Tab-separated table of C-alpha atoms in Angstrom:
chain	number	residue	atom	x	y	z
A	1	UNK	CA	-13.768	-116.374	20.801
A	2	UNK	CA	-12.372	-113.364	19.137
A	3	UNK	CA	-13.860	-113.821	16.261
A	4	UNK	CA	-17.550	-114.272	17.927
A	5	UNK	CA	-17.116	-110.781	19.762
A	6	UNK	CA	-16.309	-108.887	16.124
A	7	UNK	CA	-18.888	-110.426	14.514
A	8	UNK	CA	-21.212	-109.580	17.908
A	9	UNK	CA	-20.265	-106.004	17.524
A	10	UNK	CA	-20.724	-106.171	13.757
A	11	UNK	CA	-24.700	-107.577	14.309
A	12	UNK	CA	-25.182	-104.873	17.269
A	13	UNK	CA	-23.816	-102.057	15.096
A	14	UNK	CA	-26.200	-103.440	12.127
A	15	UNK	CA	-29.293	-103.591	14.322
A	16	UNK	CA	-28.452	-99.638	15.520
A	17	UNK	CA	-28.252	-98.690	11.987
A	18	UNK	CA	-31.287	-100.498	11.052
A	19	UNK	CA	-33.300	-99.007	14.167
A	20	UNK	CA	-31.860	-95.118	13.060
A	21	UNK	CA	-32.525	-95.826	9.915
A	22	UNK	CA	-36.486	-96.232	10.685
A	23	UNK	CA	-36.593	-93.033	13.043
A	24	UNK	CA	-36.365	-91.270	9.818
A	25	UNK	CA	-39.437	-89.590	9.735
A	26	UNK	CA	-40.813	-86.970	6.788
A	27	UNK	CA	-41.508	-82.987	8.102
A	28	UNK	CA	-45.392	-81.976	8.785
A	29	UNK	CA	-46.243	-78.722	6.777
A	30	UNK	CA	-45.553	-75.442	8.835
A	31	UNK	CA	-48.879	-73.520	8.634
A	32	UNK	CA	-49.243	-69.967	9.391
A	33	UNK	CA	-52.334	-68.119	10.285
A	34	UNK	CA	-52.134	-65.222	8.378
A	35	UNK	CA	-55.957	-64.224	8.826
A	36	UNK	CA	-55.986	-64.234	12.661
A	37	UNK	CA	-53.349	-61.648	12.656
A	38	UNK	CA	-54.334	-59.743	9.982
A	39	UNK	CA	-57.581	-59.732	11.246
A	40	UNK	CA	-59.031	-55.077	11.346
A	41	UNK	CA	-58.898	-53.150	14.225
A	42	UNK	CA	-62.777	-52.013	13.488
A	43	UNK	CA	-65.866	-53.354	12.009
A	44	UNK	CA	-66.650	-49.823	10.249
A	45	UNK	CA	-63.597	-47.275	9.443
A	46	UNK	CA	-65.826	-44.481	9.719
A	47	UNK	CA	-66.767	-45.926	13.833
A	48	UNK	CA	-63.956	-46.849	16.271
A	49	UNK	CA	-65.062	-49.855	18.003
A	50	UNK	CA	-65.200	-49.814	22.426
A	51	UNK	CA	-63.475	-53.086	23.720
A	52	UNK	CA	-65.391	-52.193	27.410
A	53	UNK	CA	-68.649	-52.005	25.778
A	54	UNK	CA	-69.742	-55.416	23.708
A	55	UNK	CA	-73.173	-57.173	23.957
A	56	UNK	CA	-71.972	-60.319	22.560
A	57	UNK	CA	-70.798	-60.669	26.735
A	58	UNK	CA	-74.779	-60.077	27.721
A	59	UNK	CA	-76.086	-63.676	29.105
A	60	UNK	CA	-79.254	-63.977	27.134
A	61	UNK	CA	-81.859	-63.586	30.125
A	62	UNK	CA	-80.671	-60.106	30.561
A	63	UNK	CA	-80.899	-59.676	26.689
A	64	UNK	CA	-84.336	-61.232	25.756
A	65	UNK	CA	-86.919	-59.348	28.274
A	66	UNK	CA	-90.498	-60.788	27.056
A	67	UNK	CA	-91.159	-63.316	29.683
A	68	UNK	CA	-93.151	-65.340	27.193
A	69	UNK	CA	-89.876	-65.669	24.682
A	70	UNK	CA	-87.418	-66.506	28.035
A	71	UNK	CA	-90.062	-69.501	28.833
A	72	UNK	CA	-90.193	-70.427	24.973
A	73	UNK	CA	-86.159	-70.473	24.818
A	74	UNK	CA	-85.853	-72.255	28.478
A	75	UNK	CA	-87.992	-75.378	26.831
A	76	UNK	CA	-85.908	-75.562	23.605
A	77	UNK	CA	-82.912	-75.353	25.976
A	78	UNK	CA	-84.804	-78.950	28.092
A	79	UNK	CA	-86.366	-80.419	24.862
A	80	UNK	CA	-84.087	-80.091	21.654
A	81	UNK	CA	-83.046	-82.622	20.198
A	82	UNK	CA	-80.403	-81.405	17.950
A	83	UNK	CA	-78.990	-80.124	21.655
A	84	UNK	CA	-79.498	-83.629	22.986
A	85	UNK	CA	-77.298	-84.997	19.991
A	86	UNK	CA	-74.548	-82.372	20.611
A	87	UNK	CA	-74.421	-83.366	24.324
A	88	UNK	CA	-73.517	-86.951	23.323
A	89	UNK	CA	-71.118	-86.200	20.993
A	90	UNK	CA	-69.326	-84.530	23.739
A	91	UNK	CA	-70.062	-87.714	25.884
A	92	UNK	CA	-68.420	-89.906	23.072
A	93	UNK	CA	-65.460	-87.258	22.579
A	94	UNK	CA	-65.103	-87.582	26.693
A	95	UNK	CA	-64.709	-91.247	26.149
A	96	UNK	CA	-61.958	-91.279	23.631
A	97	UNK	CA	-59.986	-88.932	26.178
A	98	UNK	CA	-59.871	-91.437	28.825
A	99	UNK	CA	-59.234	-94.520	25.652
A	100	UNK	CA	-56.166	-92.090	24.856
A	101	UNK	CA	-55.089	-91.838	28.376
A	102	UNK	CA	-55.454	-95.220	29.355
A	103	UNK	CA	-52.793	-96.431	26.961
A	104	UNK	CA	-50.424	-94.559	28.713
A	105	UNK	CA	-50.672	-96.943	31.710
A	106	UNK	CA	-49.857	-100.716	31.648
A	107	UNK	CA	-52.514	-103.280	30.538
A	108	UNK	CA	-53.033	-105.766	33.173
A	109	UNK	CA	-55.227	-109.005	33.036
A	110	UNK	CA	-55.729	-112.330	34.781
A	111	UNK	CA	-56.603	-115.471	32.704
A	112	UNK	CA	-56.852	-119.439	32.986
A	113	UNK	CA	-55.983	-122.093	30.934
A	114	UNK	CA	-55.638	-125.342	30.123
A	115	UNK	CA	-54.482	-128.059	27.401
A	116	UNK	CA	-52.514	-130.414	26.021
A	117	UNK	CA	-50.212	-131.720	23.738
A	118	UNK	CA	-48.473	-134.556	22.405
A	119	UNK	CA	-44.679	-134.088	20.586
A	120	UNK	CA	-43.266	-137.355	18.795
A	121	UNK	CA	-41.296	-139.656	20.564
A	122	UNK	CA	-38.066	-138.916	18.577
A	123	UNK	CA	-37.906	-135.390	18.696
A	124	UNK	CA	-35.779	-133.304	21.446
A	125	UNK	CA	-38.659	-132.269	23.222
A	126	UNK	CA	-40.242	-135.547	23.784
A	127	UNK	CA	-36.438	-137.847	23.841
A	128	UNK	CA	-35.961	-134.730	26.854
A	129	UNK	CA	-39.624	-135.727	28.245
A	130	UNK	CA	-39.164	-139.338	28.591
A	131	UNK	CA	-35.784	-139.453	29.972
A	132	UNK	CA	-37.187	-137.055	32.758
A	133	UNK	CA	-38.584	-137.918	35.932
A	134	UNK	CA	-40.617	-135.656	38.053
A	135	UNK	CA	-41.061	-137.813	41.548
A	136	UNK	CA	-38.801	-141.482	41.929
A	137	UNK	CA	-40.248	-143.747	39.493
A	138	UNK	CA	-42.571	-141.156	37.858
A	139	UNK	CA	-42.064	-140.164	34.526
A	140	UNK	CA	-43.574	-137.341	32.344
A	141	UNK	CA	-47.218	-138.134	31.511
A	142	UNK	CA	-47.692	-138.915	28.009
A	143	UNK	CA	-49.492	-137.122	26.459
A	144	UNK	CA	-48.583	-133.992	28.761
A	145	UNK	CA	-51.238	-131.841	30.029
A	146	UNK	CA	-50.938	-128.015	30.695
A	147	UNK	CA	-53.037	-126.201	33.723
A	148	UNK	CA	-51.645	-122.442	33.742
A	149	UNK	CA	-52.986	-119.685	35.899
A	150	UNK	CA	-51.727	-115.641	36.358
A	151	UNK	CA	-51.778	-112.326	36.140
A	152	UNK	CA	-50.570	-110.485	32.394
A	153	UNK	CA	-48.984	-107.398	31.937
A	154	UNK	CA	-48.119	-105.359	28.979
A	155	UNK	CA	-46.926	-101.435	28.794
A	156	UNK	CA	-45.851	-99.696	26.272
A	157	UNK	CA	-43.351	-97.104	26.564
A	158	UNK	CA	-44.250	-93.521	25.261
A	159	UNK	CA	-40.090	-92.809	24.813
A	160	UNK	CA	-41.247	-90.547	21.735
A	161	UNK	CA	-44.319	-88.860	23.580
A	162	UNK	CA	-46.556	-90.343	20.907
A	163	UNK	CA	-49.243	-91.399	23.057
A	164	UNK	CA	-49.487	-88.075	25.361
A	165	UNK	CA	-49.400	-86.173	22.209
A	166	UNK	CA	-52.703	-88.312	20.854
A	167	UNK	CA	-53.588	-87.736	24.742
A	168	UNK	CA	-53.638	-83.711	23.937
A	169	UNK	CA	-55.223	-84.300	20.736
A	170	UNK	CA	-58.310	-86.372	22.090
A	171	UNK	CA	-58.599	-83.254	24.533
A	172	UNK	CA	-58.337	-80.742	22.108
A	173	UNK	CA	-61.112	-82.224	19.693
A	174	UNK	CA	-63.131	-82.661	23.159
A	175	UNK	CA	-62.915	-79.068	23.878
A	176	UNK	CA	-64.019	-78.689	20.429
A	177	UNK	CA	-67.330	-80.426	20.994
A	178	UNK	CA	-68.304	-78.657	23.953
A	179	UNK	CA	-67.605	-75.223	22.145
A	180	UNK	CA	-69.750	-76.878	19.104
A	181	UNK	CA	-72.603	-77.572	21.493
A	182	UNK	CA	-72.072	-73.598	22.586
A	183	UNK	CA	-72.398	-73.020	19.057
A	184	UNK	CA	-75.756	-75.460	19.170
A	185	UNK	CA	-77.048	-73.106	22.023
A	186	UNK	CA	-76.335	-69.898	20.241
A	187	UNK	CA	-77.569	-71.083	17.093
A	188	UNK	CA	-80.785	-72.380	19.020
A	189	UNK	CA	-82.022	-69.234	20.912
A	190	UNK	CA	-81.389	-67.395	17.638
A	191	UNK	CA	-84.060	-69.495	15.765
A	192	UNK	CA	-86.138	-69.177	18.187
A	193	UNK	CA	-86.557	-65.538	18.918
A	194	UNK	CA	-86.155	-64.889	15.101
A	195	UNK	CA	-89.420	-67.225	14.928
A	196	UNK	CA	-91.213	-65.602	17.878
A	197	UNK	CA	-90.842	-61.925	15.888
A	198	UNK	CA	-91.943	-63.786	12.797
A	199	UNK	CA	-94.571	-65.374	14.582
A	200	UNK	CA	-96.161	-61.678	16.407
A	201	UNK	CA	-95.480	-60.141	12.875
A	202	UNK	CA	-98.105	-62.249	11.384
A	203	UNK	CA	-100.842	-61.918	14.258
A	204	UNK	CA	-100.599	-58.535	13.100
A	205	UNK	CA	-100.717	-58.656	9.535
A	206	UNK	CA	-104.255	-61.033	9.996
A	207	UNK	CA	-105.491	-57.761	12.333
A	208	UNK	CA	-104.572	-55.740	9.579
A	209	UNK	CA	-106.167	-58.081	6.889
A	210	UNK	CA	-109.400	-58.683	9.126
A	211	UNK	CA	-109.820	-54.263	9.043
A	212	UNK	CA	-109.091	-54.293	5.650
A	213	UNK	CA	-111.848	-56.833	5.231
A	214	UNK	CA	-113.778	-54.675	7.248
A	215	UNK	CA	-113.315	-51.893	4.688
A	216	UNK	CA	-113.751	-53.650	1.634
A	217	UNK	CA	-117.547	-54.548	3.033
A	218	UNK	CA	-118.392	-50.779	3.632
A	219	UNK	CA	-117.197	-50.076	0.212
A	220	UNK	CA	-119.380	-52.992	-1.038
A	221	UNK	CA	-122.377	-51.845	0.659
A	222	UNK	CA	-121.872	-48.523	-0.494
A	223	UNK	CA	-121.126	-49.052	-4.032
A	224	UNK	CA	-124.994	-51.223	-4.063
A	225	UNK	CA	-126.295	-48.528	-2.430
A	226	UNK	CA	-124.844	-45.647	-5.404
A	227	UNK	CA	-125.685	-48.581	-8.212
A	228	UNK	CA	-129.179	-48.305	-6.974
A	229	UNK	CA	-129.156	-44.087	-6.627
A	230	UNK	CA	-127.662	-44.292	-10.186
A	231	UNK	CA	-124.682	-43.271	-9.409
A	232	UNK	CA	-122.211	-46.078	-10.029
A	233	UNK	CA	-122.676	-49.306	-11.844
A	234	UNK	CA	-122.596	-53.217	-11.881
A	235	UNK	CA	-118.822	-52.788	-12.268
A	236	UNK	CA	-117.959	-51.068	-9.136
A	237	UNK	CA	-119.829	-53.664	-6.975
A	238	UNK	CA	-118.379	-56.517	-8.152
A	239	UNK	CA	-114.641	-54.913	-7.883
A	240	UNK	CA	-115.422	-54.854	-4.446
A	241	UNK	CA	-116.851	-57.959	-4.336
A	242	UNK	CA	-113.823	-59.192	-5.935
A	243	UNK	CA	-111.830	-57.613	-3.692
A	244	UNK	CA	-113.774	-58.624	-0.499
A	245	UNK	CA	-112.994	-62.251	-1.701
A	246	UNK	CA	-109.434	-61.451	-2.450
A	247	UNK	CA	-109.090	-60.067	1.316
A	248	UNK	CA	-110.817	-63.114	2.958
A	249	UNK	CA	-108.580	-65.410	0.940
A	250	UNK	CA	-105.509	-63.834	2.333
A	251	UNK	CA	-106.742	-64.191	5.593
A	252	UNK	CA	-106.807	-67.477	5.336
A	253	UNK	CA	-103.243	-68.149	3.784
A	254	UNK	CA	-101.820	-65.857	7.091
A	255	UNK	CA	-103.717	-68.124	9.161
A	256	UNK	CA	-102.009	-71.141	7.949
A	257	UNK	CA	-98.411	-69.645	8.125
A	258	UNK	CA	-99.278	-69.101	11.410
A	259	UNK	CA	-99.916	-72.560	12.605
A	260	UNK	CA	-97.251	-73.432	10.304
A	261	UNK	CA	-94.708	-70.738	11.978
A	262	UNK	CA	-95.793	-72.128	15.268
A	263	UNK	CA	-95.425	-75.843	15.041
A	264	UNK	CA	-91.681	-74.533	14.007
A	265	UNK	CA	-91.009	-73.448	17.178
A	266	UNK	CA	-92.706	-76.372	18.367
A	267	UNK	CA	-89.919	-78.390	16.417
A	268	UNK	CA	-87.390	-76.454	17.911
A	269	UNK	CA	-89.022	-76.791	21.244
A	270	UNK	CA	-88.992	-80.923	21.345
A	271	UNK	CA	-92.694	-81.133	21.556
A	272	UNK	CA	-95.916	-81.741	19.812
A	273	UNK	CA	-97.933	-78.821	18.303
A	274	UNK	CA	-99.573	-76.540	20.910
A	275	UNK	CA	-100.353	-72.714	20.712
A	276	UNK	CA	-97.860	-70.261	21.164
A	277	UNK	CA	-98.497	-68.014	24.114
A	278	UNK	CA	-97.723	-64.556	23.178
A	279	UNK	CA	-98.227	-60.679	23.627
A	280	UNK	CA	-100.022	-59.659	20.478
A	281	UNK	CA	-101.154	-56.151	20.949
A	282	UNK	CA	-97.601	-54.447	21.813
A	283	UNK	CA	-96.098	-55.659	18.732
A	284	UNK	CA	-95.603	-52.359	16.857
A	285	UNK	CA	-94.622	-50.546	20.089
A	286	UNK	CA	-91.230	-52.714	21.019
A	287	UNK	CA	-88.153	-51.255	20.382
A	288	UNK	CA	-84.779	-53.182	19.400
A	289	UNK	CA	-82.244	-53.315	22.111
A	290	UNK	CA	-78.858	-50.931	21.090
A	291	UNK	CA	-76.108	-53.224	20.150
A	292	UNK	CA	-72.421	-52.638	20.900
A	293	UNK	CA	-69.922	-54.325	18.791
A	294	UNK	CA	-66.931	-54.260	20.677
A	295	UNK	CA	-64.076	-54.482	18.798
A	296	UNK	CA	-63.006	-57.412	15.849
A	297	UNK	CA	-60.455	-59.442	18.018
A	298	UNK	CA	-63.332	-60.231	20.617
A	299	UNK	CA	-64.782	-62.379	18.172
A	300	UNK	CA	-62.194	-65.152	18.693
A	301	UNK	CA	-62.930	-65.050	22.484
A	302	UNK	CA	-66.476	-64.656	22.148
A	303	UNK	CA	-68.195	-66.977	18.962
A	304	UNK	CA	-68.271	-70.728	20.224
A	305	UNK	CA	-67.709	-71.544	16.272
A	306	UNK	CA	-64.083	-70.097	15.983
A	307	UNK	CA	-63.288	-70.831	19.515
A	308	UNK	CA	-64.285	-74.579	18.096
A	309	UNK	CA	-62.329	-74.226	14.900
A	310	UNK	CA	-58.981	-73.294	16.655
A	311	UNK	CA	-59.494	-76.598	18.900
A	312	UNK	CA	-59.921	-78.512	16.223
A	313	UNK	CA	-57.049	-77.076	14.531
A	314	UNK	CA	-54.687	-77.773	17.213
A	315	UNK	CA	-55.821	-81.028	17.336
A	316	UNK	CA	-55.018	-81.847	13.785
A	317	UNK	CA	-51.678	-80.396	14.265
A	318	UNK	CA	-51.553	-82.869	17.185
A	319	UNK	CA	-52.201	-85.248	15.039
A	320	UNK	CA	-49.468	-84.829	12.399
A	321	UNK	CA	-46.849	-84.682	14.966
A	322	UNK	CA	-48.625	-88.073	16.617
A	323	UNK	CA	-48.597	-89.590	12.979
A	324	UNK	CA	-44.692	-88.417	12.366
A	325	UNK	CA	-43.667	-90.729	15.588
A	326	UNK	CA	-45.260	-93.397	14.420
A	327	UNK	CA	-41.721	-93.657	12.208
A	328	UNK	CA	-39.648	-94.168	15.218
A	329	UNK	CA	-39.474	-97.190	17.082
A	330	UNK	CA	-41.855	-98.539	19.789
A	331	UNK	CA	-40.677	-99.956	23.148
A	332	UNK	CA	-42.985	-102.650	24.704
A	333	UNK	CA	-42.900	-104.734	27.838
A	334	UNK	CA	-44.594	-107.873	28.945
A	335	UNK	CA	-45.009	-109.845	31.887
A	336	UNK	CA	-46.521	-112.381	33.064
A	337	UNK	CA	-46.557	-114.092	36.799
A	338	UNK	CA	-48.374	-117.329	37.876
A	339	UNK	CA	-48.898	-121.001	38.280
A	340	UNK	CA	-48.191	-123.671	35.566
A	341	UNK	CA	-48.154	-127.229	35.635
A	342	UNK	CA	-48.919	-130.575	33.838
A	343	UNK	CA	-51.443	-131.358	36.870
A	344	UNK	CA	-53.701	-129.754	38.849
A	345	UNK	CA	-52.208	-131.009	41.866
A	346	UNK	CA	-48.923	-129.234	41.173
A	347	UNK	CA	-50.114	-126.081	40.744
A	348	UNK	CA	-49.926	-125.541	44.627
A	349	UNK	CA	-46.952	-127.256	45.276
A	350	UNK	CA	-44.367	-124.303	45.554
A	351	UNK	CA	-42.313	-122.722	44.171
A	352	UNK	CA	-41.817	-125.463	42.115
A	353	UNK	CA	-44.967	-124.283	39.584
A	354	UNK	CA	-44.149	-120.790	39.791
A	355	UNK	CA	-43.771	-119.122	36.087
A	356	UNK	CA	-42.953	-116.044	35.513
A	357	UNK	CA	-40.931	-113.757	32.566
A	358	UNK	CA	-40.060	-110.514	31.771
A	359	UNK	CA	-39.797	-109.120	28.148
A	360	UNK	CA	-38.491	-106.039	26.461
A	361	UNK	CA	-38.930	-105.281	23.016
A	362	UNK	CA	-37.625	-102.262	20.559
A	363	UNK	CA	-39.080	-102.852	17.196
A	364	UNK	CA	-39.458	-99.748	14.530
A	365	UNK	CA	-40.606	-99.906	10.728
A	366	UNK	CA	-37.768	-100.428	7.971
A	367	UNK	CA	-39.152	-101.949	4.985
A	368	UNK	CA	-42.958	-101.539	3.438
A	369	UNK	CA	-43.723	-98.106	5.358
A	370	UNK	CA	-46.557	-97.179	2.904
A	371	UNK	CA	-49.247	-97.481	5.770
A	372	UNK	CA	-47.364	-95.087	7.719
A	373	UNK	CA	-46.457	-92.687	5.641
A	374	UNK	CA	-50.239	-92.848	4.038
A	375	UNK	CA	-51.109	-92.340	7.479
A	376	UNK	CA	-49.182	-89.175	8.233
A	377	UNK	CA	-50.011	-87.633	4.773
A	378	UNK	CA	-53.744	-87.885	5.262
A	379	UNK	CA	-52.956	-86.111	8.776
A	380	UNK	CA	-50.773	-83.263	7.116
A	381	UNK	CA	-53.380	-82.806	4.607
A	382	UNK	CA	-56.205	-82.511	7.589
A	383	UNK	CA	-53.820	-80.023	9.384
A	384	UNK	CA	-54.303	-77.494	6.085
A	385	UNK	CA	-57.586	-78.298	5.313
A	386	UNK	CA	-58.261	-77.060	9.232
A	387	UNK	CA	-56.410	-74.106	9.122
A	388	UNK	CA	-58.317	-73.028	6.057
A	389	UNK	CA	-61.556	-73.991	7.716
A	390	UNK	CA	-60.436	-71.831	10.916
A	391	UNK	CA	-59.829	-68.848	8.245
A	392	UNK	CA	-63.134	-69.198	6.866
A	393	UNK	CA	-64.794	-68.789	10.391
A	394	UNK	CA	-62.766	-65.837	11.026
A	395	UNK	CA	-63.482	-64.422	7.966
A	396	UNK	CA	-67.084	-65.000	7.840
A	397	UNK	CA	-67.501	-64.318	11.814
A	398	UNK	CA	-66.122	-60.162	10.594
A	399	UNK	CA	-68.359	-60.168	7.709
A	400	UNK	CA	-71.882	-60.910	9.292
A	401	UNK	CA	-71.152	-58.390	11.909
A	402	UNK	CA	-69.920	-56.051	9.499
A	403	UNK	CA	-73.187	-56.588	7.188
A	404	UNK	CA	-75.736	-56.674	10.282
A	405	UNK	CA	-74.419	-53.645	11.156
A	406	UNK	CA	-75.263	-52.110	8.128
A	407	UNK	CA	-78.696	-53.631	7.657
A	408	UNK	CA	-79.475	-52.057	11.919
A	409	UNK	CA	-78.912	-48.510	10.422
A	410	UNK	CA	-80.602	-49.347	6.759
A	411	UNK	CA	-83.320	-51.290	8.321
A	412	UNK	CA	-83.806	-48.120	10.468
A	413	UNK	CA	-84.033	-45.798	8.097
A	414	UNK	CA	-86.128	-47.790	6.300
A	415	UNK	CA	-89.157	-48.496	9.081
A	416	UNK	CA	-89.287	-44.487	9.618
A	417	UNK	CA	-90.063	-43.636	5.731
A	418	UNK	CA	-92.560	-46.615	5.864
A	419	UNK	CA	-94.407	-45.162	9.068
A	420	UNK	CA	-94.253	-42.080	6.689
A	421	UNK	CA	-95.775	-43.651	3.793
A	422	UNK	CA	-98.352	-45.209	6.165
A	423	UNK	CA	-99.636	-42.387	7.584
A	424	UNK	CA	-100.058	-40.871	4.418
A	425	UNK	CA	-101.936	-43.522	2.693
A	426	UNK	CA	-104.422	-43.827	5.977
A	427	UNK	CA	-105.281	-40.437	5.668
A	428	UNK	CA	-105.898	-40.486	2.017
A	429	UNK	CA	-108.124	-43.464	2.316
A	430	UNK	CA	-110.244	-41.734	4.181
A	431	UNK	CA	-110.565	-39.058	1.660
A	432	UNK	CA	-110.689	-41.005	-0.993
A	433	UNK	CA	-114.105	-42.547	0.879
A	434	UNK	CA	-115.778	-39.271	1.417
A	435	UNK	CA	-115.343	-38.269	-2.313
A	436	UNK	CA	-116.935	-41.589	-3.531
A	437	UNK	CA	-119.888	-41.054	-1.162
A	438	UNK	CA	-120.339	-38.051	-2.843
A	439	UNK	CA	-119.670	-39.329	-6.063
A	440	UNK	CA	-116.817	-37.272	-6.695
A	441	UNK	CA	-113.890	-40.064	-7.002
A	442	UNK	CA	-113.940	-43.507	-8.930
A	443	UNK	CA	-114.183	-46.751	-7.500
A	444	UNK	CA	-111.022	-47.352	-9.024
A	445	UNK	CA	-109.081	-44.832	-6.625
A	446	UNK	CA	-110.976	-45.854	-3.814
A	447	UNK	CA	-109.473	-49.495	-4.374
A	448	UNK	CA	-106.137	-48.445	-5.250
A	449	UNK	CA	-105.993	-46.345	-2.366
A	450	UNK	CA	-106.616	-49.262	-0.196
A	451	UNK	CA	-104.258	-51.498	-1.258
A	452	UNK	CA	-101.520	-49.080	-1.578
A	453	UNK	CA	-102.757	-48.646	2.008
A	454	UNK	CA	-102.566	-52.503	3.048
A	455	UNK	CA	-99.695	-53.227	1.440
A	456	UNK	CA	-97.851	-50.300	3.337
A	457	UNK	CA	-99.299	-51.785	6.772
A	458	UNK	CA	-97.994	-54.966	5.540
A	459	UNK	CA	-94.563	-53.898	4.721
A	460	UNK	CA	-94.153	-51.556	8.016
A	461	UNK	CA	-95.083	-54.568	10.274
A	462	UNK	CA	-92.248	-57.302	8.221
A	463	UNK	CA	-90.123	-53.826	8.773
A	464	UNK	CA	-90.418	-53.957	12.246
A	465	UNK	CA	-90.398	-58.087	12.384
A	466	UNK	CA	-87.078	-57.376	10.544
A	467	UNK	CA	-85.640	-54.565	12.778
A	468	UNK	CA	-86.437	-57.154	15.834
A	469	UNK	CA	-84.249	-60.619	13.863
A	470	UNK	CA	-81.604	-57.947	12.882
A	471	UNK	CA	-80.946	-56.947	16.115
A	472	UNK	CA	-80.910	-60.917	17.461
A	473	UNK	CA	-78.674	-61.775	14.371
A	474	UNK	CA	-75.869	-59.851	14.793
A	475	UNK	CA	-76.124	-60.426	19.430
A	476	UNK	CA	-75.361	-64.058	18.051
A	477	UNK	CA	-73.050	-62.862	15.607
A	478	UNK	CA	-70.993	-60.941	18.558
A	479	UNK	CA	-70.777	-64.587	20.239
A	480	UNK	CA	-73.814	-63.686	22.582
A	481	UNK	CA	-76.972	-66.708	23.089
A	482	UNK	CA	-74.460	-69.720	24.918
A	483	UNK	CA	-73.326	-67.734	28.492
């Protein structure tokens, strides 16, 4: 008896040592977010930002004042397919949270079953059945049937909080998909606004080319009259005819661009081709809004893509923690309660037909942990990858705002100079035409002046479009558009 006690102690010691050995787990890589810690105080060293004044916090309905543009954005928010896909990703992530949450509670199932077995007569089970009487004079039937029904419960006790960690990771991933949806909203509104302003610019360029075509028609008439009066040659007539044909061809090119741009907006709105309602006359009179950048640290709270990357980093860290806990033993408890008998009529005989069991099992990985190690190493690598992605997102966000701030200033100066150039060339056209009528200027001078004026007007329209689009871009880069 004493030897048996000693033997049992040895067995217990060996089992305990094996369990403790299985608890040995590798350490995760410690990641440090230096980019977030070292973010500059201002976007521009020459200018100080105002934390109380940030256009990124302005709701898009207040930022955009054109009713036609607002209507297009509202349509896109209802019908855009990419946005609808993102919303389903949120639902998928939400289901993932529910699945992880469900693992924390026991699973209970109900079932019924029936079977038959035939054991050998000269076995311990067969000999036992043959010598057993269920009732006086009635032996156990052979073959022996089995009918059962009842409840089965299984529960993994979260002793290391592994399941809770997995649930927290699923929640972080779910929240990141919500921020991803916000980023899609921000991008969608930016795309609608940029394409809308490009469409208005094309409308104005079409008007300019139509005016230029009329100007060439008049110049052609004058060149023909001068040819009849021997004040010009056939070469001048042909040059103006060629220029007139070129301007008409350009008009069709712009019309095609307008059609494609309208359909691009329609695609963003999730609808079939139709005319885009817009105000064409006051495009050049539009004044870009003043944008206030605030301070760089506000990007961390305003930009959905940064918050999404931060939440993905949090989820990756939790995944590493959960993967590390796979090295620890798991405690599982299972229980059954029901009725069991070899004849259906005996199922109602209580308490003889009542069957129950309760089992607790503590088990941990001991040999061949390669799969667990691989899973841990994968989670650890993804954690580092998520950190780099987070750092890259912050850095790109800062550079976006810095570049666009510089672009806003430079495009304003560019627009002013192009406006001066256009005014001067328009005056030179009148002078050149007057001199041409009086045969004091060559037709080439008239053509060159008209072409230069046309190019300047077209570039001025493009500059206005870039002015408006740059303001939209910086608004989105500051985290605006999704609120």
